[in-house]
Coordinates of C-alpha atoms in Angstrom, one line a residue:
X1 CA -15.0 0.5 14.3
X2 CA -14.3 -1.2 11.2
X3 CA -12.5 -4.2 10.0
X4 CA -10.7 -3.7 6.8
X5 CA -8.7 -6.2 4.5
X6 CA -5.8 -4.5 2.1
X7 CA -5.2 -6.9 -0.8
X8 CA -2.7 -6.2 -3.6
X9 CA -4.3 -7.4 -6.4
X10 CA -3.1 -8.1 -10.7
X11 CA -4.7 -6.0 -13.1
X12 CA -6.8 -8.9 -14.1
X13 CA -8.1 -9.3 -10.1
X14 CA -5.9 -12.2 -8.8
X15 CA -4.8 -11.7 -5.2
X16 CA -1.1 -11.4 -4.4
X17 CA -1.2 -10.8 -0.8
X18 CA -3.5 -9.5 1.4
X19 CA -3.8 -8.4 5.2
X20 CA -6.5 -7.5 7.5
X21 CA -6.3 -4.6 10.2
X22 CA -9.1 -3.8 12.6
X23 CA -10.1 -1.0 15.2
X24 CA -9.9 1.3 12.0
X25 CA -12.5 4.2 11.6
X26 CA -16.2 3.6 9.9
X27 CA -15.3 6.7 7.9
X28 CA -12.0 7.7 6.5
X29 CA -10.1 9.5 3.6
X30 CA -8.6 7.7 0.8
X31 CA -5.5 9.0 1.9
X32 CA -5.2 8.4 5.3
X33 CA -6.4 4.5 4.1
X34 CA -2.9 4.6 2.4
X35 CA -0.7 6.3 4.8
X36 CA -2.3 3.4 7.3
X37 CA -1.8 0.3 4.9
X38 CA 1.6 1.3 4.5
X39 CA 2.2 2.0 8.0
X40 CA 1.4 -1.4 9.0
X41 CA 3.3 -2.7 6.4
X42 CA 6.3 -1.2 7.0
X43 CA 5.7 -2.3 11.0
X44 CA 5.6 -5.2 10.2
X45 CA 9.0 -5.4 8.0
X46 CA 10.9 -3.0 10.8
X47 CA 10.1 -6.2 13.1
X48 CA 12.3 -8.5 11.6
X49 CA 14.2 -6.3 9.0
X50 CA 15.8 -8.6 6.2
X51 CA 17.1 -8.3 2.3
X52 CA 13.3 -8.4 1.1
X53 CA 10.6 -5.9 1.4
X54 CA 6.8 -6.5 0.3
X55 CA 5.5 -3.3 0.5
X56 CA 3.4 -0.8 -1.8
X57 CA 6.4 1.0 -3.0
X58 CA 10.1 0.9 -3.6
X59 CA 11.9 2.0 -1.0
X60 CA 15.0 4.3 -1.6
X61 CA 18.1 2.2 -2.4
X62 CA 15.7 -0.9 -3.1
X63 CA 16.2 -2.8 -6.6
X64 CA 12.3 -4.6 -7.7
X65 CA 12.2 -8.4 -7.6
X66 CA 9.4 -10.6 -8.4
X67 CA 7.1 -9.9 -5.4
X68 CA 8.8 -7.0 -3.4
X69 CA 12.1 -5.4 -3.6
X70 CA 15.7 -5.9 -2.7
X71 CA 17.1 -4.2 0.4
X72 CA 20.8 -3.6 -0.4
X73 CA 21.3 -3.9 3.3
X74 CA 18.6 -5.0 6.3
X75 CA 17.6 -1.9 7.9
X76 CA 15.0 -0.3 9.9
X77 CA 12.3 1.9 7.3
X78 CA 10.6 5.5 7.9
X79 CA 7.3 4.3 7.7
X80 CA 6.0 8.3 7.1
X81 CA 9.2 8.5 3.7
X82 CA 7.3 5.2 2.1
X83 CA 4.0 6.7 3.0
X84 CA 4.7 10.4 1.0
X85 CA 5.9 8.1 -1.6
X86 CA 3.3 6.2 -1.9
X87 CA 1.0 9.0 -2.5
X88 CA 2.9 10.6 -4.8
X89 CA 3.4 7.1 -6.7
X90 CA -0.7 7.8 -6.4
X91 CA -0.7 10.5 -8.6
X92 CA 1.7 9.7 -10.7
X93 CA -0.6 6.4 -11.5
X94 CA 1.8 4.1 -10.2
X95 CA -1.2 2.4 -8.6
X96 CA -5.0 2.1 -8.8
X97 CA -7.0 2.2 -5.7
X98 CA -10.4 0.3 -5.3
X99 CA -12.5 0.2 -2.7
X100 CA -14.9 -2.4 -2.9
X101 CA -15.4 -2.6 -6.9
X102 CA -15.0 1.1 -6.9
X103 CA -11.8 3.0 -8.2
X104 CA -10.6 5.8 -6.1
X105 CA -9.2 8.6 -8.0
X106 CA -8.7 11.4 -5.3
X107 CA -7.5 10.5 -2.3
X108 CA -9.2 13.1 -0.1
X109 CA -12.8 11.0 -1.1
X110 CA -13.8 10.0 2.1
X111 CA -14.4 6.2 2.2
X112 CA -17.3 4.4 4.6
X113 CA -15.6 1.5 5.1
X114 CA -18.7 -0.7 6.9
X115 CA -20.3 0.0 2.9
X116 CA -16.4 -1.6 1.3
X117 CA -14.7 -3.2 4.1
X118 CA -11.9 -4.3 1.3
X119 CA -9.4 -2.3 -0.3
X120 CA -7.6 -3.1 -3.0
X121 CA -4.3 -2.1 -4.3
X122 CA -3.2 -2.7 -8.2
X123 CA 0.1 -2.0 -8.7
X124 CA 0.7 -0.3 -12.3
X125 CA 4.0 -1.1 -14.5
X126 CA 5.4 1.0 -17.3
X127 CA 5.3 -0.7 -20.7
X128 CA 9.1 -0.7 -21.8
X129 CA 9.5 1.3 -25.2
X130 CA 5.7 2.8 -25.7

């Protein structure tokens, strides 16, 4: 079993947030990696549900903020809803995928995670006008 760190990360490499999950699997798909980090992330919020989400994406009827999103109300999240859109928000390039120093660009690449026990998460933002 492996012990993996998530980290979201700025395009230039400084850490934002990060969080460490063990028991996971030596070897694993890209995607399920995602479906999990989101998972836990969204656990984690549905535990003390509030007005602020930190989460890999946008969850419907959210509004972005510096550092998460804006919950209109506090409610309780489907955890497999943020995980379909976080892969689609994967291949639409609404974020970059490392593993270790390497980037992931198909996320049904298996991963061996005792190799790259840290994966990192750079979130991607549209340029306004161009």
């Amino acid at each position: 079993m492996a012990l993996v760190t998530f980290r979201d990360e700025t395009a230039t490499g400084k850490a934002l947030d990060e969080f460490v999950l063990p028991g996971l699997p030596e070897r694993i798909s890209a995607r399920e990696l995602v479906r999990l980090r989101v998972r836990e992330e969204v656990a984690r919020y549905n535990a003390a549900p509030s007005h602020h989400f930190r989460g890999l994406v946008k969850p419907s009827e959210a509004e972005a903020e510096l550092n998460g999103y804006r919950m209109r109300t506090a409610r309780r999240l489907d955890w497999e809803r943020q995980a379909d859109a976080a892969e689609a928000a994967f291949a639409r390039n609404g974020f970059i995928l490392l593993i270790g120093e390497r980037q992931i660009d198909d996320l049904d690449v298996e991963i061996d995670l005792t190799a790259d026990p840290v994966v990192s998460f750079i979130k991607l933002v549209p340029l306004v006008g161009g």
